[in-house]
Short mmCIF file of C-alpha atoms in Angstrom, two decimals:
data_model
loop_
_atom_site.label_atom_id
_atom_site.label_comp_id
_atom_site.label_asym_id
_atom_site.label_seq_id
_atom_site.Cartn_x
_atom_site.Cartn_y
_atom_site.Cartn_z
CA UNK G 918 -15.22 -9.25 -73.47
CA UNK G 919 -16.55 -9.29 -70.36
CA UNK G 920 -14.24 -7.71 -67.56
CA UNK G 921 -14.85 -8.01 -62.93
CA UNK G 922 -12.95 -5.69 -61.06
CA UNK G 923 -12.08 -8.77 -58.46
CA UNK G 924 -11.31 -6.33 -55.18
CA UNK G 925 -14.79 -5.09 -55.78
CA UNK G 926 -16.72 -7.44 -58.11
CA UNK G 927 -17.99 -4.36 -59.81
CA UNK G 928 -18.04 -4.30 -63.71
CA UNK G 929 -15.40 -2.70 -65.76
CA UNK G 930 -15.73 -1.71 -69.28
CA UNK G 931 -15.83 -4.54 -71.93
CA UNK G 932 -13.41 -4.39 -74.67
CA UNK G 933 -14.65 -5.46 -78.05
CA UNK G 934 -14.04 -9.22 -78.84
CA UNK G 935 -12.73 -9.90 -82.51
CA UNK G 936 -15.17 -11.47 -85.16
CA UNK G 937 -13.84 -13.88 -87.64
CA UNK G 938 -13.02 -11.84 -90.17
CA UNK G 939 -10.88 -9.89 -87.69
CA UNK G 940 -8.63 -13.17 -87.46
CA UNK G 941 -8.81 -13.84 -91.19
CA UNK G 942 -6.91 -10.33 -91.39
CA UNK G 943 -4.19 -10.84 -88.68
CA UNK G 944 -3.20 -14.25 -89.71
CA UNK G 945 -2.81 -13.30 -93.44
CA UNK G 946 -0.99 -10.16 -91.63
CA UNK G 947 1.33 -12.53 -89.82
CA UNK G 948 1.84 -14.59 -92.53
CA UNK G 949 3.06 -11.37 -94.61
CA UNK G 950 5.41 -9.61 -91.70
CA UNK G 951 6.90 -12.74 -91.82
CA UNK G 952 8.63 -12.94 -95.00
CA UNK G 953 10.05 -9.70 -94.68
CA UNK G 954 10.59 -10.30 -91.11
CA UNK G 955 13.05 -13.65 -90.90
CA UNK G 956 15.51 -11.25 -92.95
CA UNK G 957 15.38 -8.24 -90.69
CA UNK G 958 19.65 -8.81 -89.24
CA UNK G 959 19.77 -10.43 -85.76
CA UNK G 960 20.88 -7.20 -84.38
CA UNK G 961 18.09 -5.25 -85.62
CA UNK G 962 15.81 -7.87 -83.63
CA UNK G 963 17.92 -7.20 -80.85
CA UNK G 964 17.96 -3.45 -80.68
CA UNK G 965 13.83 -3.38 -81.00
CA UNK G 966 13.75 -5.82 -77.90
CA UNK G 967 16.06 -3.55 -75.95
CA UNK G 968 13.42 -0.74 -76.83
CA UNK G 969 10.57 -2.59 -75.73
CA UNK G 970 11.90 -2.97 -72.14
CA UNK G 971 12.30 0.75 -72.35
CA UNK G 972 8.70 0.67 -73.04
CA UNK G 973 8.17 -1.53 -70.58
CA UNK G 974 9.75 0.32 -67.73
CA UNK G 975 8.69 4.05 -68.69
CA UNK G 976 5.26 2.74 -68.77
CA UNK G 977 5.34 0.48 -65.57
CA UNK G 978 2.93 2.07 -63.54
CA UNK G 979 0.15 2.54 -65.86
CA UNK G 980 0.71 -1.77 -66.87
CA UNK G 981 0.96 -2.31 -63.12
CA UNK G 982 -2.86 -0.64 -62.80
CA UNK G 983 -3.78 -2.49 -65.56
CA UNK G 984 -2.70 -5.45 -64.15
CA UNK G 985 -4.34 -5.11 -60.59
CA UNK G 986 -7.87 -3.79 -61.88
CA UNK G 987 -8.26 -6.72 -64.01
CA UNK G 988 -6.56 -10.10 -62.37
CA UNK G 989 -7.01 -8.09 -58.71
CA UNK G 990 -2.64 -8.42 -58.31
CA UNK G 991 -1.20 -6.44 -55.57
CA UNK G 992 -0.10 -3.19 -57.08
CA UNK G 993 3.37 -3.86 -55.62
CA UNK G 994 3.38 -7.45 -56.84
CA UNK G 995 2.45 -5.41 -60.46
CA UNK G 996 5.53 -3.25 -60.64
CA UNK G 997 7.47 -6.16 -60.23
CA UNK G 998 6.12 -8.09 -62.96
CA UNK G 999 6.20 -5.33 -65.20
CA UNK G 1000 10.13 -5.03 -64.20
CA UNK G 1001 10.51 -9.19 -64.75
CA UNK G 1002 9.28 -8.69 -68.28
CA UNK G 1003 11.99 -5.85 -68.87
CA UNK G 1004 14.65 -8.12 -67.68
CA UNK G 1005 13.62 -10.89 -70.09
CA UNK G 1006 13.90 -8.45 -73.21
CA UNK G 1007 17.63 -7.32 -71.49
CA UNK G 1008 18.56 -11.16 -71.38
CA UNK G 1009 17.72 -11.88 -75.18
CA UNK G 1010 18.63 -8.58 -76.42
CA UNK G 1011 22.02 -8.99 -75.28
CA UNK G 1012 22.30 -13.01 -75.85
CA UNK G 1013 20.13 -13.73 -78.41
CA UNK G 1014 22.80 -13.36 -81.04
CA UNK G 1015 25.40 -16.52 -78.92
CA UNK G 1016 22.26 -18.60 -78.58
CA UNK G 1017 21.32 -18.41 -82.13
CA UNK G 1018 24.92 -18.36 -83.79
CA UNK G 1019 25.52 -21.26 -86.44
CA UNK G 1020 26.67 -24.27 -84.34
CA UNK G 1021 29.83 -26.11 -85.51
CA UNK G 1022 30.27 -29.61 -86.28
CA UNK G 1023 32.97 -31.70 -87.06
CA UNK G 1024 32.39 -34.23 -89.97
CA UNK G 1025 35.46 -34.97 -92.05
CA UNK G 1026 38.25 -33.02 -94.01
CA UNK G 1027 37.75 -29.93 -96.24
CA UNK G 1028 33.93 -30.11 -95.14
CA UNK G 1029 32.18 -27.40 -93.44
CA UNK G 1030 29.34 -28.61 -91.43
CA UNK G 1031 27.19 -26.76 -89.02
CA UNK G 1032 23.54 -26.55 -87.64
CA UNK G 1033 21.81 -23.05 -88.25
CA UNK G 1034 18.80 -21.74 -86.45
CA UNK G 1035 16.26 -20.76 -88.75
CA UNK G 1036 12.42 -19.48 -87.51
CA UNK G 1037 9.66 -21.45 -88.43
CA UNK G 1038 6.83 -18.52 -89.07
CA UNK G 1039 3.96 -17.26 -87.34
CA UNK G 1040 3.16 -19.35 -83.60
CA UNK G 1041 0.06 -18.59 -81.86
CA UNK G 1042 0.42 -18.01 -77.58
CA UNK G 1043 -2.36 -19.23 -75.56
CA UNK G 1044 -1.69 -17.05 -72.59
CA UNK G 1045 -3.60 -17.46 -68.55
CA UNK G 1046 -4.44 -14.66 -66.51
CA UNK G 1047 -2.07 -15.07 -63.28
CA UNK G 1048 0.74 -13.32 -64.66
CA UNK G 1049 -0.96 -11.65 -67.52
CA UNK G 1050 2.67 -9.50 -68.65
CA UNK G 1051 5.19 -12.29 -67.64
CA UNK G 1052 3.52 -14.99 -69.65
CA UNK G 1053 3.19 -13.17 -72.94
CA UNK G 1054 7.01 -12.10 -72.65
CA UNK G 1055 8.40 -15.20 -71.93
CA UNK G 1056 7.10 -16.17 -75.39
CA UNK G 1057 7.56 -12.84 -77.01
CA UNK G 1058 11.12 -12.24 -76.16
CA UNK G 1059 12.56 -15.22 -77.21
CA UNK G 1060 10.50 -16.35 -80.27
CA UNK G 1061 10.37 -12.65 -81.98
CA UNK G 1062 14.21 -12.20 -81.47
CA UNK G 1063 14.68 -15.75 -83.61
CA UNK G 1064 12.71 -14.21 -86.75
CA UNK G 1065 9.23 -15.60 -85.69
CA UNK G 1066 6.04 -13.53 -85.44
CA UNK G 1067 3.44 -13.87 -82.45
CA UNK G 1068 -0.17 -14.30 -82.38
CA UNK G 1069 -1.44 -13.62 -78.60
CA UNK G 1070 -4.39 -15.38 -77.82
CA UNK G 1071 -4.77 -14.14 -74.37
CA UNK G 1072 -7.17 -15.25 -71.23
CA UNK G 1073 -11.03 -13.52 -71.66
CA UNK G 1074 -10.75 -12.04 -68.24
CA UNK G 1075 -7.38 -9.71 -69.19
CA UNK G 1076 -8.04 -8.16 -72.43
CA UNK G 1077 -6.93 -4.67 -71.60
CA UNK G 1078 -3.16 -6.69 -70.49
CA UNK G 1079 -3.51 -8.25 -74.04
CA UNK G 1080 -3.89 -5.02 -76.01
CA UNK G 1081 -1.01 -2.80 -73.63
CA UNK G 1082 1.21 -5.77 -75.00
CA UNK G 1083 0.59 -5.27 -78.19
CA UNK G 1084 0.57 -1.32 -77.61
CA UNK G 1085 4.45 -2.34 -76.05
CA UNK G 1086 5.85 -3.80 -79.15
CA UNK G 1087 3.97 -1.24 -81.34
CA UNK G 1088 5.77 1.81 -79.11
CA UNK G 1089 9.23 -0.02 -79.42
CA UNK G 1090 9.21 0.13 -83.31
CA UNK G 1091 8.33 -3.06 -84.43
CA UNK G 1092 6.91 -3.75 -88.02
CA UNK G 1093 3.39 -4.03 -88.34
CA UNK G 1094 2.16 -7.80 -88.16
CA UNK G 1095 5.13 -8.72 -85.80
CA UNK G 1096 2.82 -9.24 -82.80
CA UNK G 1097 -0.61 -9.20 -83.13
CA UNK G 1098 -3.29 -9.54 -79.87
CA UNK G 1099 -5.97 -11.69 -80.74
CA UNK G 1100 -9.01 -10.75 -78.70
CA UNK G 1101 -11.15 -14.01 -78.83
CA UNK G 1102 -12.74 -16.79 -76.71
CA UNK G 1103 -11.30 -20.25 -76.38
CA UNK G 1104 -13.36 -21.83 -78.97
CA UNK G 1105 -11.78 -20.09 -81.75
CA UNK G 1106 -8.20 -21.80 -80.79
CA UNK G 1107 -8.77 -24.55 -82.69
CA UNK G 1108 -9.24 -22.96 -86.07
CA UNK G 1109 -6.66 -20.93 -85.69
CA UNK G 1110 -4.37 -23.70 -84.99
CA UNK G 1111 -5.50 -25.74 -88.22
CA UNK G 1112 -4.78 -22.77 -90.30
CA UNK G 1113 -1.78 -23.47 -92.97
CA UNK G 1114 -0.57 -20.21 -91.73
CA UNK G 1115 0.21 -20.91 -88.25
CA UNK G 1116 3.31 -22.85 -88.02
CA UNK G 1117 3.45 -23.78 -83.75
CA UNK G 1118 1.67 -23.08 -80.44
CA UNK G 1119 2.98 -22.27 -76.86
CA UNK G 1120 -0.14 -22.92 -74.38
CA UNK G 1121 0.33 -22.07 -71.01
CA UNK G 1122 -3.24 -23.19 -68.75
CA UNK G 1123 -4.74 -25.99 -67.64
CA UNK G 1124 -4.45 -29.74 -68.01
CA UNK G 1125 -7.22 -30.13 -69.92
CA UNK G 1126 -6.45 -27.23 -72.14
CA UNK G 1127 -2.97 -28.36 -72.76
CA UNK G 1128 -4.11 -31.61 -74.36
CA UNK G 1129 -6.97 -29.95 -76.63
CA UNK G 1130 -4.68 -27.82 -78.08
CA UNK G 1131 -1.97 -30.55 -78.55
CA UNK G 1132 -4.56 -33.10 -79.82
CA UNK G 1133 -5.55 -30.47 -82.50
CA UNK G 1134 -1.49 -29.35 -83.02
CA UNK G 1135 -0.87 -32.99 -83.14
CA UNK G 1136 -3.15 -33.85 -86.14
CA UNK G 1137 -1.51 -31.09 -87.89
CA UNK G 1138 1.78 -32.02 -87.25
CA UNK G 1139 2.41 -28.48 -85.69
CA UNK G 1140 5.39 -27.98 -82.83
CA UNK G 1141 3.88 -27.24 -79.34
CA UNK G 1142 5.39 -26.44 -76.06
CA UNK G 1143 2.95 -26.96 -72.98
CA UNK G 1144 3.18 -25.51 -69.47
CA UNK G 1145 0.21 -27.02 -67.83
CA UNK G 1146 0.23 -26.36 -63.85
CA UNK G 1147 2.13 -28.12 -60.42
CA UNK G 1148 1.41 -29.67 -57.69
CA UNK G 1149 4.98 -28.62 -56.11
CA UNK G 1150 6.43 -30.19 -53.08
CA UNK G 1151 8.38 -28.31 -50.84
CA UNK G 1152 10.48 -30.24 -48.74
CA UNK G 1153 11.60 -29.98 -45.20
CA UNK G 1154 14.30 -32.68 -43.66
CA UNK G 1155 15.35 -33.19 -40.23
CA UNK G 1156 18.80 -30.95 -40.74
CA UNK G 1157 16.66 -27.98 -42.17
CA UNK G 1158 16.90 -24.35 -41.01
CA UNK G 1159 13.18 -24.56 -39.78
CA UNK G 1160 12.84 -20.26 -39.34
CA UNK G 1161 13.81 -19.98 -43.40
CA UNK G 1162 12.20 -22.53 -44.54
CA UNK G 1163 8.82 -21.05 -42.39
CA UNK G 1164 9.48 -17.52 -44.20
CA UNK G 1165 10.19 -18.57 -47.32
CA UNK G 1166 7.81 -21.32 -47.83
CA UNK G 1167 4.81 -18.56 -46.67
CA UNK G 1168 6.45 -16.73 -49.62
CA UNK G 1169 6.47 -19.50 -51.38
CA UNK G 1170 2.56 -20.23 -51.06
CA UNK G 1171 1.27 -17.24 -51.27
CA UNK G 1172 2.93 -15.21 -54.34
CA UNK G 1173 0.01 -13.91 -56.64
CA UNK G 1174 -2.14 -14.48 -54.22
CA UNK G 1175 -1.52 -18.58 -54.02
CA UNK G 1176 -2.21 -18.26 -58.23
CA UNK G 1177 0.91 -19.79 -59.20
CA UNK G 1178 1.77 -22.73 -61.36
CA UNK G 1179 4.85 -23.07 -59.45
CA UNK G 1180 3.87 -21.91 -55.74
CA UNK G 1181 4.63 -24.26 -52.84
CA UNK G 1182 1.46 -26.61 -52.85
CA UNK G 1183 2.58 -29.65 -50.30
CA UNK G 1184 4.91 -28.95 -47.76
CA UNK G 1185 6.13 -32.23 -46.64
CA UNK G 1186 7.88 -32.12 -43.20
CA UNK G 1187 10.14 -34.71 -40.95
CA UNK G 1188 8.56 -35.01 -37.94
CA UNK G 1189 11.37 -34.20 -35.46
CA UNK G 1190 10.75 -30.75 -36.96
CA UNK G 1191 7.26 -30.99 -38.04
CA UNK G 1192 5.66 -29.53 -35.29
CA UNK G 1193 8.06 -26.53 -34.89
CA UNK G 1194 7.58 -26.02 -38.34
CA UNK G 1195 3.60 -25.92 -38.13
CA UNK G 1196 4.44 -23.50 -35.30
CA UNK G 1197 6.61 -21.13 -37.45
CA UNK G 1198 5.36 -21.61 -40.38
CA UNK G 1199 1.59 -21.11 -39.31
CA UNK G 1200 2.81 -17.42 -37.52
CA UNK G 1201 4.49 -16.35 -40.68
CA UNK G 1202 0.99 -17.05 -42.56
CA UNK G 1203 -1.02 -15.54 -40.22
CA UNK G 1204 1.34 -12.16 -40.39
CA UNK G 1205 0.23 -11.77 -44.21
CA UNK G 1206 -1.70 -8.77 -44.71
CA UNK G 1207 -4.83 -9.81 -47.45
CA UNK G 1208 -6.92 -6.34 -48.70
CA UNK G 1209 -7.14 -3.80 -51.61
CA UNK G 1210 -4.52 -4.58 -53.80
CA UNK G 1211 -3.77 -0.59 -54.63
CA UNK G 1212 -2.80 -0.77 -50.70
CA UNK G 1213 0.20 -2.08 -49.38
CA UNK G 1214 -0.85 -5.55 -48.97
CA UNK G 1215 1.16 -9.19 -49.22
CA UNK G 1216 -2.05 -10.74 -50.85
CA UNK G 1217 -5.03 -9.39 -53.13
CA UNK G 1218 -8.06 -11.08 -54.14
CA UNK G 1219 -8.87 -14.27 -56.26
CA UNK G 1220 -9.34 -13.32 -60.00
CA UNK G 1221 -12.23 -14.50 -60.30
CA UNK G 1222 -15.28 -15.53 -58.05
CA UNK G 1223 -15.51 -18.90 -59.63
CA UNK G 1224 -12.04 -19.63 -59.00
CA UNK G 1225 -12.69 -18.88 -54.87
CA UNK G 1226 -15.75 -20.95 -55.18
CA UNK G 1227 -13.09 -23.66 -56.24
CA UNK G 1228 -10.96 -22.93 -53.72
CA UNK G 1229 -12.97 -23.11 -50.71
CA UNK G 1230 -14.73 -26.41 -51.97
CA UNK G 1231 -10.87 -28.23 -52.09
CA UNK G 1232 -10.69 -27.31 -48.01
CA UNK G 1233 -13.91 -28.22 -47.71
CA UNK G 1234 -14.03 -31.91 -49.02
CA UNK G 1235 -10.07 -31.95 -47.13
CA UNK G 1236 -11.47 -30.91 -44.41
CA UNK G 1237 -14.45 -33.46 -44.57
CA UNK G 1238 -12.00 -36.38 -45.04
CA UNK G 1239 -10.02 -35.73 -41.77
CA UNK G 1240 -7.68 -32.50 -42.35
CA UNK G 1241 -7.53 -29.97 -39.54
CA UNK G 1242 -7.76 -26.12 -39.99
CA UNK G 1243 -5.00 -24.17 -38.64
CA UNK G 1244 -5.43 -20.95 -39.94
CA UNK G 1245 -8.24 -19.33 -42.01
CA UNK G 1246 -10.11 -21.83 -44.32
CA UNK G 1247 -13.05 -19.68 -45.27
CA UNK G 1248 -14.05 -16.95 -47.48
CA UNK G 1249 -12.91 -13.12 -46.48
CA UNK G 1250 -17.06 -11.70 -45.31
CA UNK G 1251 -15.84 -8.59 -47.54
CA UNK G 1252 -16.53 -7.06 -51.27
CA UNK G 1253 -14.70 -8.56 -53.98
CA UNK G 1254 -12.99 -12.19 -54.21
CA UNK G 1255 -10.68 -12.64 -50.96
CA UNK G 1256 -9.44 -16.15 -49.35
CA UNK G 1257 -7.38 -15.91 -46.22
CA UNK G 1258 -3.63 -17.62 -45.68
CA UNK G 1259 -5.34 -21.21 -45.23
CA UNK G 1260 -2.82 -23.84 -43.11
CA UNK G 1261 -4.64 -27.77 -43.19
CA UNK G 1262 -2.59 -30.12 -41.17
CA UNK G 1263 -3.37 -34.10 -40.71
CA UNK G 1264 -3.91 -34.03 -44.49
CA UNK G 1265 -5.12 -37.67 -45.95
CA UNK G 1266 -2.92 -38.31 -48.59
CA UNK G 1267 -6.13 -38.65 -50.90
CA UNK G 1268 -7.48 -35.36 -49.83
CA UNK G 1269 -8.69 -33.00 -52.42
CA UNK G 1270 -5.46 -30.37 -51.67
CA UNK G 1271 -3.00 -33.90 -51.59
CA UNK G 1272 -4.36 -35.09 -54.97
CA UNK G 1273 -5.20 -31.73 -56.87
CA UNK G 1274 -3.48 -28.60 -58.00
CA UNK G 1275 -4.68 -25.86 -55.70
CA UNK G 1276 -4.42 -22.77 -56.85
CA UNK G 1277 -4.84 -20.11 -53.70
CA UNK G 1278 -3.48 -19.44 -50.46
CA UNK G 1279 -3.72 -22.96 -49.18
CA UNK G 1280 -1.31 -24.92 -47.71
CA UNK G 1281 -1.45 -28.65 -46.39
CA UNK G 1282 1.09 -30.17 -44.81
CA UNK G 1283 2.18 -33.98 -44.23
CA UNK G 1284 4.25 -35.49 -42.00
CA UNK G 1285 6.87 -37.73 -42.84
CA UNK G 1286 9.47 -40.13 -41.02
CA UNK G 1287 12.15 -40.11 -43.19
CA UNK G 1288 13.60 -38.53 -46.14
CA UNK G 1289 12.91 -42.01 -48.26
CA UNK G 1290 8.94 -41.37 -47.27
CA UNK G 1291 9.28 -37.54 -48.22
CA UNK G 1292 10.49 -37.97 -51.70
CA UNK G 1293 8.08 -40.69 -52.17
CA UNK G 1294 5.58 -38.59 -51.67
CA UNK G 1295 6.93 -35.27 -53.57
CA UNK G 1296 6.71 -37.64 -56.35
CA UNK G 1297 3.29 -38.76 -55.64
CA UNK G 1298 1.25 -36.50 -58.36
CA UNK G 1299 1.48 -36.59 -62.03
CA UNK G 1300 2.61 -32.95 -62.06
CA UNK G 1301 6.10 -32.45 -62.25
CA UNK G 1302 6.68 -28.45 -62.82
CA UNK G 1303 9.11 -27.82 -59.91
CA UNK G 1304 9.77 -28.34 -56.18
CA UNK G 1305 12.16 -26.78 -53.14
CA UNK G 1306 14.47 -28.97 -50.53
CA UNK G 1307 15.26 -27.46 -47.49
CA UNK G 1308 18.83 -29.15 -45.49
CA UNK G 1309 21.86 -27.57 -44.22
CA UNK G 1310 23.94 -30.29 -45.71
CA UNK G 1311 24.17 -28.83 -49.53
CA UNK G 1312 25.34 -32.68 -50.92
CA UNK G 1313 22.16 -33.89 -49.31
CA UNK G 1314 20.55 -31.62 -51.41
CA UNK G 1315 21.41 -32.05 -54.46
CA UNK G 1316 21.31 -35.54 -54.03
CA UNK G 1317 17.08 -35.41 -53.17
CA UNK G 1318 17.05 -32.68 -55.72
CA UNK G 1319 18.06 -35.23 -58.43
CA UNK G 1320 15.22 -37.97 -57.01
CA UNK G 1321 12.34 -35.02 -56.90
CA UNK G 1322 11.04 -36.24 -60.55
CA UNK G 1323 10.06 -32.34 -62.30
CA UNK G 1324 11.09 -29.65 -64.36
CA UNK G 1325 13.11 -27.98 -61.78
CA UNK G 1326 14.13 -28.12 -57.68
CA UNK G 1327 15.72 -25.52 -55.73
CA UNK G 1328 17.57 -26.61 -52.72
CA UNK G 1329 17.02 -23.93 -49.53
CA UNK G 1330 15.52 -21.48 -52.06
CA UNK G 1331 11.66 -20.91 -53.58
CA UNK G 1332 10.55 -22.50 -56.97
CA UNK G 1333 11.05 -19.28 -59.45
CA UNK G 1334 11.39 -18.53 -62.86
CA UNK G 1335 14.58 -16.86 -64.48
CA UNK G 1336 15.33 -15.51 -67.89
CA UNK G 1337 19.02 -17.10 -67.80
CA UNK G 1338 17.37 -20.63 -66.83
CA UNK G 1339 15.17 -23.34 -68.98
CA UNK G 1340 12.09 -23.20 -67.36
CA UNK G 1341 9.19 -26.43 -67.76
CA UNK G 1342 7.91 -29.29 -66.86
CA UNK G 1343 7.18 -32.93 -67.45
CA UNK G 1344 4.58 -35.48 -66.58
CA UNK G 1345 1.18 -33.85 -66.88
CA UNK G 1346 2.95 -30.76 -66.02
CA UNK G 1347 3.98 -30.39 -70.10
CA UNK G 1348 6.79 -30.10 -72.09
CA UNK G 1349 9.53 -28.27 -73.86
CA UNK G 1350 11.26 -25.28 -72.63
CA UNK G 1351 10.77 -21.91 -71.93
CA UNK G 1352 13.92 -19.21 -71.10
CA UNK G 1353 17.71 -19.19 -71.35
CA UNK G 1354 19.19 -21.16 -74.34
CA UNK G 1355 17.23 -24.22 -74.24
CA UNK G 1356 13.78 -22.06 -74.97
CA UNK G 1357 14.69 -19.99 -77.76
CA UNK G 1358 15.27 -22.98 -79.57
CA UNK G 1359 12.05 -24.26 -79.47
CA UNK G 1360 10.75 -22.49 -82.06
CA UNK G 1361 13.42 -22.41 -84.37
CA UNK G 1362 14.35 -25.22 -87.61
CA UNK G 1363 17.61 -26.86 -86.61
CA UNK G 1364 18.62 -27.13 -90.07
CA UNK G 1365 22.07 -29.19 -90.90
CA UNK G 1366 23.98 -27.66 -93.09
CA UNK G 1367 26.90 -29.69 -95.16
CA UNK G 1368 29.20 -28.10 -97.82
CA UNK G 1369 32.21 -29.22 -99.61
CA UNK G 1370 33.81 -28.61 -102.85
CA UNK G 1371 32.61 -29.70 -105.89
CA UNK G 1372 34.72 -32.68 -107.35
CA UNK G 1373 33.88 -33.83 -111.26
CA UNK G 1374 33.46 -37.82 -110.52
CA UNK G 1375 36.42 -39.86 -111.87
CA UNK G 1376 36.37 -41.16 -115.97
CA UNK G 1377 35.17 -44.82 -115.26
CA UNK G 1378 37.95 -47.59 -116.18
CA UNK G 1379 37.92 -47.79 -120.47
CA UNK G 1380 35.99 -50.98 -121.79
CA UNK G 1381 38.12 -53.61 -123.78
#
């Protein structure tokens, strides 16, 4: 595989892409682990997770390197995700066993009925690039703690990320088969997913990705859970504390670079604050520092040249249908991959950046008169991953936070992920859950379990 230093464009060294026979061996692998797997005791599960975050964190700055050479992250940025995917093994390592504990239900006299969590078998993880550790462990964590076994099937441009997980679980003790890096191109996914051995997938990519994969799942009759991009609004009333919302919604934008399913991508603002916002929030923007991601920098490159190509062609055609450039809107003249904090006001609402998922440092924003017009428009996409409201008045809300139609809204706060918290989407955004209760049981048999004494059946009535 293929690897581009993105801060320089230079080559790194390719890593060895699996043949066929290579995925033969690790499914029949997983499908073995697994037996003896399922019966390993809950808290054994739990104690190897809690190892693998120690893995995670004594080995955080070589990850964080690893990170930042290949997806071009800011080394900082790195660290942190490292420390996210610790955090995630803490939270299932210590709750895993409540989550999972036979369920209770009440049925009728002298019966004992309950609902038990069983795993289903191997699932294979379609993984992106933008968050090449968090990803994988937001899957891992969970699915392996149930009694499941992982396949990774990671993104082409990360390989080295995809084999230091699998180094991660290896380190912490795990059984052989147990997690398995699978070091192939997209066209293999769909073979692997018709295998008999493979029992569900967890995709996290693109739209079109996300219904290939389900399409193929579908016809098998195989469990999937999709995560499939945003088109988040972040929302900014009349009442709003203009300064934070400024700060945080540059935050908000920009994290990974503006390579977030979940950033900020249509800030849609009242206009008695609109133009102090522009004011604000354009100054905060501009303050971002963009360079060598080793260096202490708020934003590194794109991952990939392709993907900046992308980028500047969206605030092109905006720009050609009637948007105005605030700040930046054009390539960095430097080595390597680099797009500037972009601001577009006087957005069209059928602008390329209104209508599509933009996925860099750009940030339109639209003008509304009311808060009836604002949530209108939040709603105007068929991606529904998440969304932010900024008001003083907390009732307010939570009240617009119920009509913003996705998989999550935080009121006065930035659209994040948290182990303790289901995390998803709906629309073309996906489905099912990831984190906190809700996502371990996606992968898991709900089985109903009924017992009750035996009772010989009553001599029928003698016959005349």
């Amino acid at each position: 595989m293929e690897r581009v230093n993105p801060a320089t464009g230079e080559a790194l060294d390719p890593i060895e892409a699996d043949d066929e026979a290579a995925v033969e061996a690790a499914l029949a692998t997983a499908d073995e682990a697994f037996e003896s797997w399922r019966d390993v005791p809950l808290a054994e599960r739990e104690e190897l997770l809690a190892s693998a975050a120690d893995v995670l964190r004594e080995n955080e700055a070589e990850y964080a390197e690893l990170m930042t050479a290949e997806m071009g992250k800011p080394l900082a940025a790195a660290r942190s995700e490292v420390q996210k995917c610790a955090w995630v093994c803490d939270y299932y390592a210590e709750h895993a066993g409540e989550h999972l504990q036979d369920e209770r239900v009440g049925a009728e006299p002298g019966v004992d009925s309950f609902v038990a969590y069983e795993p289903l078998g191997p699932i294979l993880a379609v993984m992106p690039w933008n968050f090449p550790f968090w990803q994988v462990f937001r899957f891992a964590a969970p699915h392996l703690t149930s009694g499941n076994v992982g396949l990774l099937k990671h993104a082409s441009n990360v390989p080295g990320c995809a084999e230091a997980i699998e180094e991660v679980f290896r380190e912490a003790g795990y059984p052989e088969g147990v997690f398995q890096t699978l070091l192939v191109g997209s066209d293999a996914v769909d073979g692997i997913v018709e295998d008999d051995r493979l029992k569900a997938v967890t995709l996290t990519g693109s739209e079109y990705a996300g219904r290939a994969v389900a399409e193929t799942a579908g016809a098998e009759l195989k469990k999937t859970v999709l995560e499939l991009g945003g088109s988040d609004p972040f929302v900014v009333l009349d009442d709003a504390d203009v300064a934070a919302a400024a700060a945080t919604g540059a935050r908000a934008r920009t994290i990974n670079s503006g390579q977030s399913c979940i950033a900020a991508k249509r800030f849609i603002v009242h206009e008695d604050v609109s133009d102090e916002f522009v004011e604000a929030f354009v100054a905060e923007m501009e303050a971002l520092d963009v360079g060598d991601p080793h260096e202490d920098v708020d934003l590194g490159p794109q991952a990939r040249a392709d993907l900046m190509e992308d980028l500047h062609e969206q605030v092109e055609r905006s720009v050609e249908a009637g948007a105005t450039v605030e700040l930046g809107g054009e390539p960095l003249d430097r080595d390597g991959f680099f797009y500037p904090p972009t601001v577009l006001t006087d957005v069209p609402r059928d602008a390329a950046v209104a209508e599509e998922e933009v996925f860099g440092p750009v940030a339109p924003i639209f003008e509304v008169a009311d808060e009836t017009e604002a949530i209108a428009l939040a709603n105007d996409t068929d991606l529904g991953l998440g969304g932010s409201v900024w008001t003083e008045d907390r009732e307010r809300g939570t009240r617009l936070a119920r009509e913003i139609e996705s998989g999550a809204v935080f009121v006065n706060e930035l659209t994040k992920s948290d182990p303790r918290l289901p995390f998803g989407g709906i629309g073309d955004s996906g489905y099912g859950r990831e984190l906190g209760k809700m996502g371990i049981h996606e992968f898991v048999n709900r089985k109903t379990v009924w017992v009750q004494d035996a009772e010989m059946p009553e001599d029928e009535p003698a016959g005349e």
